[in-house]
Short mmCIF file of C-alpha atoms in Angstrom, two decimals:
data_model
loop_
_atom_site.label_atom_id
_atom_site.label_comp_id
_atom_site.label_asym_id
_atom_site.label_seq_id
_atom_site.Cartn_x
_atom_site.Cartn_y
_atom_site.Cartn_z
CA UNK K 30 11.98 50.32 -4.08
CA UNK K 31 14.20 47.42 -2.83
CA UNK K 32 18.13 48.28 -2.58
CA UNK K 33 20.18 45.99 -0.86
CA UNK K 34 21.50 46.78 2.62
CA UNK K 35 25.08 46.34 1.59
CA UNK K 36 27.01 48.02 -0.37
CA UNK K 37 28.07 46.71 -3.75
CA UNK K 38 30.65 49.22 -5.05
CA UNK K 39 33.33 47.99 -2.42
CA UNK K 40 33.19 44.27 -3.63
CA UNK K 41 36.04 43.09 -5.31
CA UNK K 42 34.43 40.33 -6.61
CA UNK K 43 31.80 40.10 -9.83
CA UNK K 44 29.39 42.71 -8.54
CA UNK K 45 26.76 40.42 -9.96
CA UNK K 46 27.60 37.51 -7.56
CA UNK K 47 27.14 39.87 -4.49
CA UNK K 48 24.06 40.90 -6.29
CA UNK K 49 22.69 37.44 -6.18
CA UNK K 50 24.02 37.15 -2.02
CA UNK K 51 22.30 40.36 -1.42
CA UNK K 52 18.94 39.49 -2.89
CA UNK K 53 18.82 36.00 -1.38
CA UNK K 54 20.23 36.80 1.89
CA UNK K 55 17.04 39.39 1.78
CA UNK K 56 14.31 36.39 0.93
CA UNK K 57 15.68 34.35 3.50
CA UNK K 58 15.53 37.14 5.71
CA UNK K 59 12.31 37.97 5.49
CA UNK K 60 13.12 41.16 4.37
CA UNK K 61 11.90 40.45 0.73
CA UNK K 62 8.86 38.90 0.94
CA UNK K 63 6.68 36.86 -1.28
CA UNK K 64 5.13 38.14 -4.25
CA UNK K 65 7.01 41.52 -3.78
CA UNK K 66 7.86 43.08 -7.06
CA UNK K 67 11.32 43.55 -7.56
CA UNK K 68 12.89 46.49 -9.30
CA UNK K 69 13.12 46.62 -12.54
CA UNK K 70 16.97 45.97 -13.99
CA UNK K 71 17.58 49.54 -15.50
CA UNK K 72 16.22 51.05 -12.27
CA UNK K 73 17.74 49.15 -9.89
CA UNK K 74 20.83 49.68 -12.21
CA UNK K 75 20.93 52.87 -11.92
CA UNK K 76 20.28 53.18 -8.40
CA UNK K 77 23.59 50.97 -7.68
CA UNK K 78 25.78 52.74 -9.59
CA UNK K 79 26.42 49.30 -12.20
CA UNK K 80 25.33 47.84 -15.73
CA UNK K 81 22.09 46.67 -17.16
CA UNK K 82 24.05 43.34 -17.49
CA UNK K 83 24.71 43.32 -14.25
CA UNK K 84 21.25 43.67 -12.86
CA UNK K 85 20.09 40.82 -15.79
CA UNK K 86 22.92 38.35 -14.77
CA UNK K 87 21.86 38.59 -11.48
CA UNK K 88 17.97 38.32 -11.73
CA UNK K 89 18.72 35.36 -13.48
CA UNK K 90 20.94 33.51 -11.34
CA UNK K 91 18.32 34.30 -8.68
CA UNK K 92 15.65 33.09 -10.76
CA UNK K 93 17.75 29.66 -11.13
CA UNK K 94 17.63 28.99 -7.67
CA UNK K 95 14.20 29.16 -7.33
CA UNK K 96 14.15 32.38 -4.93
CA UNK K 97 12.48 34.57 -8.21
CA UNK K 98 10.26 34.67 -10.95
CA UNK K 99 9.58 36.57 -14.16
CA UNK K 100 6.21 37.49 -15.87
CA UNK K 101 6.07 38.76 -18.87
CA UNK K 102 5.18 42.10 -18.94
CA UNK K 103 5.02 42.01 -15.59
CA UNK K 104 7.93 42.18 -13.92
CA UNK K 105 9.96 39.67 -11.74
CA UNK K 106 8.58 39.51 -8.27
CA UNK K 107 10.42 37.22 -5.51
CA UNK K 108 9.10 33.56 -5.18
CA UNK K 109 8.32 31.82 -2.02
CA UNK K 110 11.67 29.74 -0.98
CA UNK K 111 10.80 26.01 -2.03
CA UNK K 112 10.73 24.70 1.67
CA UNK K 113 8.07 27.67 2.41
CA UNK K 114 6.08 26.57 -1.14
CA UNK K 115 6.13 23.07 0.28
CA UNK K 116 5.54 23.41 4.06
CA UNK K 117 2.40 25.42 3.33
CA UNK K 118 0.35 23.13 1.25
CA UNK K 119 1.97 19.60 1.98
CA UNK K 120 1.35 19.34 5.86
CA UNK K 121 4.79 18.29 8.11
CA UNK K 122 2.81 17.10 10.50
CA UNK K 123 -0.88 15.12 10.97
CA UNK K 124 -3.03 17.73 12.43
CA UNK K 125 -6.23 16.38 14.32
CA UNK K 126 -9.66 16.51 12.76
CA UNK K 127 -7.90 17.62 9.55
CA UNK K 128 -8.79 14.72 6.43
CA UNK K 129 -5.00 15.41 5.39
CA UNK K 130 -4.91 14.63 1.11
CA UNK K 131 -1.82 16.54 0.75
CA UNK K 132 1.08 13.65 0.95
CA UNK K 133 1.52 10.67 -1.69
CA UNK K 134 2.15 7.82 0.34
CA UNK K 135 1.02 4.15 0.73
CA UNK K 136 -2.34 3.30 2.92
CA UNK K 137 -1.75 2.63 6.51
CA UNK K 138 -4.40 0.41 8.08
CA UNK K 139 -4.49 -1.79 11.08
CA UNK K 140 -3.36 -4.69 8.43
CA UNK K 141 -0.28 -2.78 7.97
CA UNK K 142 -0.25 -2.18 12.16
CA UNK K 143 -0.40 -5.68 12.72
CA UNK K 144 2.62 -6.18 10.13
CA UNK K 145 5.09 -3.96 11.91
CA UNK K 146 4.54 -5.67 15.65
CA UNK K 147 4.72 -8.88 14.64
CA UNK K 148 8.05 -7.95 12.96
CA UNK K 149 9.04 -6.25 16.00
CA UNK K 150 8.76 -8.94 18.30
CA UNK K 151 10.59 -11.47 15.91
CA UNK K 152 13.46 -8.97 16.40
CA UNK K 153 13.35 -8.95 19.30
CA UNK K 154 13.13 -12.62 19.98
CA UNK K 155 16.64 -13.13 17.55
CA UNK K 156 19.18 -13.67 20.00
CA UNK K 157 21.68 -12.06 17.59
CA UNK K 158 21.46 -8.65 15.91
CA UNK K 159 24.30 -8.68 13.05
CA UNK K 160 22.45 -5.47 11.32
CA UNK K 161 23.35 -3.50 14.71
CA UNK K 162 26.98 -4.03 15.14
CA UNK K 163 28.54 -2.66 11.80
CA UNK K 164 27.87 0.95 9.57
CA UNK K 165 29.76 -0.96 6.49
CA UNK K 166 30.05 -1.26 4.09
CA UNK K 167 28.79 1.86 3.13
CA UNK K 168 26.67 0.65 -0.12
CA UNK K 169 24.99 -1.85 2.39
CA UNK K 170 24.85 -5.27 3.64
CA UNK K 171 25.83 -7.89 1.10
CA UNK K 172 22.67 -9.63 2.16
CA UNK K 173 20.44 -6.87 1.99
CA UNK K 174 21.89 -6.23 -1.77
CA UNK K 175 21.57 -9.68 -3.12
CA UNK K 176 17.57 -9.76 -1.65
CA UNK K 177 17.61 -6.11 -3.38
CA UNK K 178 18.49 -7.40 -6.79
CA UNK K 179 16.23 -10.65 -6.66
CA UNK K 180 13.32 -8.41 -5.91
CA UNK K 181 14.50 -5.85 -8.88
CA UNK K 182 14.50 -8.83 -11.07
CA UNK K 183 11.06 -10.21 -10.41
CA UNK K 184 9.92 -6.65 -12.31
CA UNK K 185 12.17 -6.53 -14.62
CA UNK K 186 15.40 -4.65 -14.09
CA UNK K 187 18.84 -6.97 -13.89
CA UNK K 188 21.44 -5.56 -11.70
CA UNK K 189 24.10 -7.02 -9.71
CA UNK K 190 24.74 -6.49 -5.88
CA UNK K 191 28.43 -4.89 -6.62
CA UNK K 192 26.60 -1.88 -8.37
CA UNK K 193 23.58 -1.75 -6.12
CA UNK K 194 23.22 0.78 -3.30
CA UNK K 195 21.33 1.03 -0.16
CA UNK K 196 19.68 3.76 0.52
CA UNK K 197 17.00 5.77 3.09
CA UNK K 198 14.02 5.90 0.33
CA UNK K 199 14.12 7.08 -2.74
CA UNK K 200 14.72 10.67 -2.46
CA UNK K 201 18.24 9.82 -1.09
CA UNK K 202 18.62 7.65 -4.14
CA UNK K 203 18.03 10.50 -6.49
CA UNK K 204 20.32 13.35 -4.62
CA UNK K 205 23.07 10.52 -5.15
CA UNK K 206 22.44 9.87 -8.47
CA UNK K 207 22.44 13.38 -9.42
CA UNK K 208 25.88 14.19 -7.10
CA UNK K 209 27.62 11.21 -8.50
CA UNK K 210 27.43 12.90 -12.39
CA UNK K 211 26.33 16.36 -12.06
CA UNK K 212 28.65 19.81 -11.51
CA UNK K 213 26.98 22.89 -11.01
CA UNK K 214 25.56 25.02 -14.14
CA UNK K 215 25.33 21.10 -15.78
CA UNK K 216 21.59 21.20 -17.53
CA UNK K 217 19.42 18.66 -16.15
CA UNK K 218 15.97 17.99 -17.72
CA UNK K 219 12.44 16.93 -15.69
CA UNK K 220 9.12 17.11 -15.78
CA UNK K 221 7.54 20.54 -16.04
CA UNK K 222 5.83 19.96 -13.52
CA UNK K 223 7.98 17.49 -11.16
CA UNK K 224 9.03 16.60 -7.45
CA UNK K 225 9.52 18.95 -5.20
CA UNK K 226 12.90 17.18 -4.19
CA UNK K 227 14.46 17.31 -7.46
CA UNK K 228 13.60 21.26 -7.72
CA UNK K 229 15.37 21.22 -4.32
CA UNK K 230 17.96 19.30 -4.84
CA UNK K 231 18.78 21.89 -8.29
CA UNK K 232 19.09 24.87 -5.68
CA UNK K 233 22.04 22.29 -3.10
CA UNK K 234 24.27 21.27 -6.22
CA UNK K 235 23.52 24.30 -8.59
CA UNK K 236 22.72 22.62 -11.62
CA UNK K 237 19.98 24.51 -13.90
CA UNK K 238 17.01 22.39 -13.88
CA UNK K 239 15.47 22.86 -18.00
CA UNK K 240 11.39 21.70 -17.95
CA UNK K 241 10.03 19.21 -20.86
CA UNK K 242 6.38 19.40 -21.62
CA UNK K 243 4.29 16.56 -20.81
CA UNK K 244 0.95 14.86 -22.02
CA UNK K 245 -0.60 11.86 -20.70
CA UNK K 246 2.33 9.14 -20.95
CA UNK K 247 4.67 11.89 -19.68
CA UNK K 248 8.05 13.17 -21.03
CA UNK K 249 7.28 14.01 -24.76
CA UNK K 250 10.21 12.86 -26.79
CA UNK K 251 10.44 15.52 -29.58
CA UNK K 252 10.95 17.47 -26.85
CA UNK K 253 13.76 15.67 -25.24
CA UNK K 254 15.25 15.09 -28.58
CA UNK K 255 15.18 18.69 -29.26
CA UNK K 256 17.16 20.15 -25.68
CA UNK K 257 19.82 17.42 -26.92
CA UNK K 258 20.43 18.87 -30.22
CA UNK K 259 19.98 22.69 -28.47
CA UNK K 260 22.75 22.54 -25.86
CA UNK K 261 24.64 19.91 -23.18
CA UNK K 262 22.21 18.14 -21.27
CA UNK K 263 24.05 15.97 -18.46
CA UNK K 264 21.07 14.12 -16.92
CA UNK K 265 17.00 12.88 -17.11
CA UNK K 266 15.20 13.03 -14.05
CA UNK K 267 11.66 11.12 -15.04
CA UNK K 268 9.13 9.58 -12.93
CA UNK K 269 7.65 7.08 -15.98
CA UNK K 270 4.76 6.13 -13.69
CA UNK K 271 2.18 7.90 -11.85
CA UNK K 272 4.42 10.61 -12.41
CA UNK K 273 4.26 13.02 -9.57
CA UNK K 274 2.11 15.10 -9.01
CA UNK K 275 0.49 14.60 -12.54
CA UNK K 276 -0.07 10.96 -12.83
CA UNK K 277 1.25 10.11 -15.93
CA UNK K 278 2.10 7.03 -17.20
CA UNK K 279 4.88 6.06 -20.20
CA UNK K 280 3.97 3.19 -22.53
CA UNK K 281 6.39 0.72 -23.91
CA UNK K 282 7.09 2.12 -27.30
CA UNK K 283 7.79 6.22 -25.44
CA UNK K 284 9.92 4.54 -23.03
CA UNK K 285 12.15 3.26 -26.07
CA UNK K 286 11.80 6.42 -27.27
CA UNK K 287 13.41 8.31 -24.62
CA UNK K 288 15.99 5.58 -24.01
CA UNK K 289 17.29 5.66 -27.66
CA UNK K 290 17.59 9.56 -27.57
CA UNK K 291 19.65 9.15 -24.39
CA UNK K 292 22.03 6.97 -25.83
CA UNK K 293 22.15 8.83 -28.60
CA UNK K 294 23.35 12.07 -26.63
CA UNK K 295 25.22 10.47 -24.24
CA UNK K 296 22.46 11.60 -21.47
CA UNK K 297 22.41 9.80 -17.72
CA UNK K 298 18.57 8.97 -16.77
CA UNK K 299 17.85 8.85 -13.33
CA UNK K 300 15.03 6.38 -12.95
CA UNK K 301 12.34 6.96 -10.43
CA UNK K 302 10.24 3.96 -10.54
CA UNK K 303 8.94 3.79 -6.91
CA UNK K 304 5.21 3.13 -7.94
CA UNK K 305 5.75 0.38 -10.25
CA UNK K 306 4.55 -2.78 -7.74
CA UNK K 307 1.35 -1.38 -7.87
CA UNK K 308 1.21 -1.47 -11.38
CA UNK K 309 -1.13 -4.38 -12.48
CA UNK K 310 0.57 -4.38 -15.97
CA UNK K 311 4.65 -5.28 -17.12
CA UNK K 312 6.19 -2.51 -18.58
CA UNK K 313 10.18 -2.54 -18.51
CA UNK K 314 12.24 0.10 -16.83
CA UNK K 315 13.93 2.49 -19.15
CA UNK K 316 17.26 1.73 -17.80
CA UNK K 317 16.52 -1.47 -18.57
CA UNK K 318 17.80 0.08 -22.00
CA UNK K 319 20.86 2.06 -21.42
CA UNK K 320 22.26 -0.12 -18.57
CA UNK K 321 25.70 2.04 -18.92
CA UNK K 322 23.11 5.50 -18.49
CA UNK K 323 20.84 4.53 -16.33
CA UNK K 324 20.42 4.84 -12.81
CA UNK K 325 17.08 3.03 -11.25
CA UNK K 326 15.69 4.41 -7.98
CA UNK K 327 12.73 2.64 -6.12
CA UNK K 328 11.86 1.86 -2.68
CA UNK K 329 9.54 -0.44 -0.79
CA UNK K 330 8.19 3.13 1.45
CA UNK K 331 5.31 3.90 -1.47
CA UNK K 332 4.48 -0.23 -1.74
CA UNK K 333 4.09 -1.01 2.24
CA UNK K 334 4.69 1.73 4.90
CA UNK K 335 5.21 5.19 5.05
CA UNK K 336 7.94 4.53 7.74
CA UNK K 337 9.70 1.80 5.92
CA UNK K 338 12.29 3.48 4.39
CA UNK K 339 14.35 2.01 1.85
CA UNK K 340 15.59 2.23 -1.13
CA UNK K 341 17.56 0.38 -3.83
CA UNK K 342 19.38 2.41 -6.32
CA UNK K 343 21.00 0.82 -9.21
CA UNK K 344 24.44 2.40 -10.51
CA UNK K 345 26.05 2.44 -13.68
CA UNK K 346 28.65 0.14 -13.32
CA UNK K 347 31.51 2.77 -14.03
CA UNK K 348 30.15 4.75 -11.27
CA UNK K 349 29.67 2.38 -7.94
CA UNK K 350 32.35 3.42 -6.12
CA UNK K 351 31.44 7.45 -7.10
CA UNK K 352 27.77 6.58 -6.14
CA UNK K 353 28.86 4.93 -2.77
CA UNK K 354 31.54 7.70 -2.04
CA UNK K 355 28.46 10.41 -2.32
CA UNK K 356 26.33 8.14 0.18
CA UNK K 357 29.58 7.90 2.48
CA UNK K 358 29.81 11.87 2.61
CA UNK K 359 25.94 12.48 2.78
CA UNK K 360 24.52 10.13 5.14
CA UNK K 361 27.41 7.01 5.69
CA UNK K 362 24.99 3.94 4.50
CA UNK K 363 21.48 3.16 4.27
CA UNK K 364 20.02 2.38 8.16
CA UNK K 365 21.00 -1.41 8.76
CA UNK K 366 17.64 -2.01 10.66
CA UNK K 367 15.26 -0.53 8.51
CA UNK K 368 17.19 -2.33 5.44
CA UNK K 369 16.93 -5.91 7.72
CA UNK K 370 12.95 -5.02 8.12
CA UNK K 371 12.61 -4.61 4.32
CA UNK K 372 14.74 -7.45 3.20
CA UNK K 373 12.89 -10.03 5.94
CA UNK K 374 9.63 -8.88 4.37
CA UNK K 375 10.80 -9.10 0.59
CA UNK K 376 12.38 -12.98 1.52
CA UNK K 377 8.75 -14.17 3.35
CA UNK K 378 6.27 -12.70 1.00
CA UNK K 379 4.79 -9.71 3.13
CA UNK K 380 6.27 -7.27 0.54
CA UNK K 381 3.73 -9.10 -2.82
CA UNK K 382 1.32 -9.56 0.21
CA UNK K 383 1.13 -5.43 1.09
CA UNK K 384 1.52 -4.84 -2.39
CA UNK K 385 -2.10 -6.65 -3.24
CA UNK K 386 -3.42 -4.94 -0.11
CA UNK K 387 -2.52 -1.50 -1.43
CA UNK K 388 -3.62 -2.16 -5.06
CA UNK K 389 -6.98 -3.07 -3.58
CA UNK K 390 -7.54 -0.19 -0.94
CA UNK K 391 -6.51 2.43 -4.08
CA UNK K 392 -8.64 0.42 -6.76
CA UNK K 393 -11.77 1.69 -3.84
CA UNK K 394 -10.74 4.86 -2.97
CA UNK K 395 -9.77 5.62 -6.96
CA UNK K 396 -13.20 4.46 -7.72
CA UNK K 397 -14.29 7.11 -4.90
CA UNK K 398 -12.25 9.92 -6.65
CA UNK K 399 -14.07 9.29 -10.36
CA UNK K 400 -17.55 9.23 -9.05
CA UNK K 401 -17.33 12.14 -6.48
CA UNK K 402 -14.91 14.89 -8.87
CA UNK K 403 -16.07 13.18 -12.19
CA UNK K 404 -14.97 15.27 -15.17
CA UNK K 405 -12.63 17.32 -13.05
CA UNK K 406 -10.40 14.72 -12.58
CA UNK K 407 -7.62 14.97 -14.83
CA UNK K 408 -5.67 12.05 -14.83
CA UNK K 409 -5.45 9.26 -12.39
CA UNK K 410 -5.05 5.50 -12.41
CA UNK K 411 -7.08 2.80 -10.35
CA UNK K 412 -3.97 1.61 -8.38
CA UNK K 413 -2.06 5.40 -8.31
CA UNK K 414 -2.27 6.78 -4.46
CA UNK K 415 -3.06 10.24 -5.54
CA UNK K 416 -5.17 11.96 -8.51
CA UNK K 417 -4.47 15.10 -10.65
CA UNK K 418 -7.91 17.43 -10.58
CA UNK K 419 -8.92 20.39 -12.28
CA UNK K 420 -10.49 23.19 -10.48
CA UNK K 421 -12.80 25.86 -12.16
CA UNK K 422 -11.39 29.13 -13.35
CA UNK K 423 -12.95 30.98 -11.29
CA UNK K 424 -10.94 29.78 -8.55
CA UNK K 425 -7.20 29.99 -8.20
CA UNK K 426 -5.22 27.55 -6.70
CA UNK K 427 -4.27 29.38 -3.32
CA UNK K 428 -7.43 29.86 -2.41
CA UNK K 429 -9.13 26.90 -3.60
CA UNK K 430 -6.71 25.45 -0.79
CA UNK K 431 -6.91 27.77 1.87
CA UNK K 432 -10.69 27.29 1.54
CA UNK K 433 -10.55 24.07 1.42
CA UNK K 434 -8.29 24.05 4.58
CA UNK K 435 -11.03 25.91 6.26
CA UNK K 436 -13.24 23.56 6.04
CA UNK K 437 -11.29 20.26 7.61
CA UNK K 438 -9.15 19.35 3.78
CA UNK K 439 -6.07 19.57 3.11
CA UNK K 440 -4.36 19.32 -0.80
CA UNK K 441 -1.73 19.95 -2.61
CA UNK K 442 -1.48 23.06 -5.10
CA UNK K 443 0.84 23.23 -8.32
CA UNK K 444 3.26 25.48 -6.75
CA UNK K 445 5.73 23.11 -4.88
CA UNK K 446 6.12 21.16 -8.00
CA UNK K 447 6.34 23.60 -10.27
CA UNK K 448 9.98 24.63 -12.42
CA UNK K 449 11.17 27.68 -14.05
CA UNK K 450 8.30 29.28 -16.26
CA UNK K 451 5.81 27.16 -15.86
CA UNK K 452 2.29 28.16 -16.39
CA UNK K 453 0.30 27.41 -13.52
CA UNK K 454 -2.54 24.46 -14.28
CA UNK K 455 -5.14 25.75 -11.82
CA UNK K 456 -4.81 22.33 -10.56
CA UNK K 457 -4.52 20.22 -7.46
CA UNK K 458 -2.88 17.13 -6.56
CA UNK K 459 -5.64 14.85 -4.23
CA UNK K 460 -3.85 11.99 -2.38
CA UNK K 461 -5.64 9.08 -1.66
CA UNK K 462 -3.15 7.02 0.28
CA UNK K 463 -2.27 7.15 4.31
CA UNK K 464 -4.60 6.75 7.49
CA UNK K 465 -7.34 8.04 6.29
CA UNK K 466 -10.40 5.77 5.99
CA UNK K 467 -13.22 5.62 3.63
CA UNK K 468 -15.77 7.34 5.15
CA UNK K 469 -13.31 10.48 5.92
CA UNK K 470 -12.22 10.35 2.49
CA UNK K 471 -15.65 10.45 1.10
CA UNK K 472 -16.15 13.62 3.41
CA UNK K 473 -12.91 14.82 1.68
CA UNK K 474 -13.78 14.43 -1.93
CA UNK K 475 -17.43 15.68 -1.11
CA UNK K 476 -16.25 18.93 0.28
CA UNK K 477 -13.42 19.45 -2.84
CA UNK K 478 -16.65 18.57 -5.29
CA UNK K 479 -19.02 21.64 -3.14
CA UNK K 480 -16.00 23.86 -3.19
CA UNK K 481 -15.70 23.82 -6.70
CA UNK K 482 -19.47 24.62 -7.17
CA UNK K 483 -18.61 27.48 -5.13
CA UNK K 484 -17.71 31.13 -5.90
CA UNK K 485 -15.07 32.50 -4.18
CA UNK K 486 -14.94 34.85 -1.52
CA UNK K 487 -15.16 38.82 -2.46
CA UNK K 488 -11.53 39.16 -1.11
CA UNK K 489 -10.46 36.32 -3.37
CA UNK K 490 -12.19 37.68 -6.13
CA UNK K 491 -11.03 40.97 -5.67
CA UNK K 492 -7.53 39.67 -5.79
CA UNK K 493 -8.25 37.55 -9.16
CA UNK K 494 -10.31 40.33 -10.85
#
């Protein structure tokens, strides 16, 4: 049985807080490893010499950062730490001969190639470089925030450069919307099944991350409605299209929905909306709603190039010089260069040009996805650069991967996205976008459709059974 190596009854502190140090000092350590099941609370109480409580409050803390899990009537058994959950089944780094559908991100072709040297040697043909000689102001150049806010405008959102930030992607945008309004043990609400930054980004600033069920336009609203009347909620984190990793996508009359019930509770939603260019239909942001609540995230790195990262998040007004102070502290401002790049391409068109050129490349490799996984394919949308599949019971999701890894494919399980108690879909999240081509994506989809007509290995089965 697991005791910690330290010894509690010297602390002077809440015994449960060294507890909580002990046990995820251990994880980290190695010490505790995955899947290992813990001890239960009244033995492990009585083994250190302290209460029932104690042992619960602890477990539970643990459990809030992600470094445990319970089962019922199983027991709680330590959880992979989120950057091991990720590394494992959404790859760091392009591995040769390996069709890698593990990462949502935008196509890459020698179209987009072509794009970045041509922009390259116009830079380096100006004989003046303004966006290298200053780091402020920290919220970004005021030229880089007034093309920001045309090109918000053009799909929908209004904002003014004064409360617009720039920022490296979108992922920066949303740890700075969340440090700008939350404190830790503040309840903030998501997906049950969301990004793996936001889970992250729970575990850095404490806050206890609360799951909403979904269905296929995302967020249900009874829901939402019903954590508001239930207890505080400080923020909503939703992803209102192509939701990842689930691909959902929020109709007009929901997104009303969920702004009105925000307002109505006094709830900050924190907008990420980086997938809406390739949308081929209007559909208004929900902060569009709740101006005063609403913080918009998006970024032109899911619409053009992997490497072309920036971001425009939109602040509250009330809260642009909290928002900018969090950026200062963080990361200083958004990189000048990559912000020139992004506001060159939005001025001369090449931003609505790459946009078309992804929303065709994904309308043929979508139409790849339905005819090769058919009826296993959960959700997915003809412009959406990745699609949500079902894989047969008889498989679970580990080793439905690691086969599949075997064999030259790489794909994403449920487990990085995945919050507190949340049954596991036996699902997997296929990404269609990056360098691959067609033909090695059609070798990709065909091996996912034969390894689903497969049994699993006697070890695996073993394991399941």
């Amino acid at each position: 049985m697991w005791l910690p190596t330290t010894d509690l009854s010297g602390d002077t502190g809440p015994k449960y807080k060294a507890l909580v140090e002990a046990i995820i000092t251990d994880i980290e350590s190695g010490r505790l490893r995955h899947d290992v099941r813990m001890p239960t609370h009244r033995d492990l109480a009585y083994h250190l010499k302290v209460s029932v409580q104690t042992v619960s409050a602890a477990y539970k803390e643990v459990e809030r950062q992600g470094y445990l899990r319970s089962e019922r009537r199983r027991g709680t058994f330590v959880q992979a730490r989120l950057t091991d959950r990720a590394s494992s089944f959404i790859l760091d780094n392009r591995q040769p001969d390996l069709i890698d559908l593990s990462i949502v991100r935008s196509a890459y072709t020698d179209f987009h190639n072509d794009l970045s040297r041509q922009l390259h040697r116009r830079l380096a043909d100006d004989p003046h470089h303004p966006w290298m000689e200053s780091c402020r102001p920290v919220a970004g150049f005021d030229y880089h925030r007034e093309v920001g806010v045309k090109w918000l405008a053009g799909m929908g959102l209004a904002a003014e450069p004064s409360h617009t930030i720039i920022t490296n992607g979108a992922a920066q945008g949303i740890f700075i919307a969340l440090a700008s309004i939350v404190q830790p043990d503040d309840v903030v609400l998501t997906e049950s099944l969301t990004d793996h930054g936001v889970i992250g980004t729970a575990s850095v600033l404490r806050f206890k991350l609360g799951a909403l069920p979904t269905d296929d336009e995302g967020i249900i609203p009874e829901a939402f409605e019903r954590e508001c009347q239930q207890r505080a909620i400080r923020a909503l984190v939703i992803t209102p299209i192509y939701t990842n990793p689930t691909n959902c996508l929020m109709g007009l009359e929901r997104r009303k929905r969920i702004a009105e019930i925000a307002s109505q509770h006094g709830v900050y939603v924190i907008e990420d909306d980086v997938y809406r260019p390739l949308l081929e239909q209007s559909l208004p942001p929900i902060t569009s709603f709740i101006p005063q609540l609403g913080f918009h995230v998006s970024s032109l790195t899911k619409i053009v190039m992997p490497g072309l990262r920036t971001g425009y998040l939109v602040v509250p007004k009330h809260l642009s010089i909290r928002a900018s102070s969090v950026l200062r502290v963080t990361g200083w401002m958004g990189t000048p260069l990559i912000a020139e790049i992004g506001a060159r391409w939005i001025e001369d068109g090449v931003v609505a040009q790459a946009v078309t050129v992804q929303r065709a490349l994904m309308r043929e490799r979508q139409s790849l996805v339905a005819e090769i996984l058919g009826d296993a394919v959960v959700r997915h949308h003809p412009t959406s650069l990745s699609a949500w599949v079902r894989i047969p019971e008889h498989w679970q999701e580990e080793w439905f991967a690691s086969e599949l890894r075997k064999n030259g494919v790489a794909v994403t399980i449920s487990d990085p996205f995945m919050t507190v108690k949340v049954k596991r879909p036996n699902a997997i999240r296929v990404c269609v976008g990056g360098a691959i081509d067609t033909p090695s994506l059609h070798r990709g989809l065909m091996q996912i459709r034969h390894t689903m007509e497969q049994m699993p290995g006697v070890h695996a089965f073993d394991v399941m059974y």
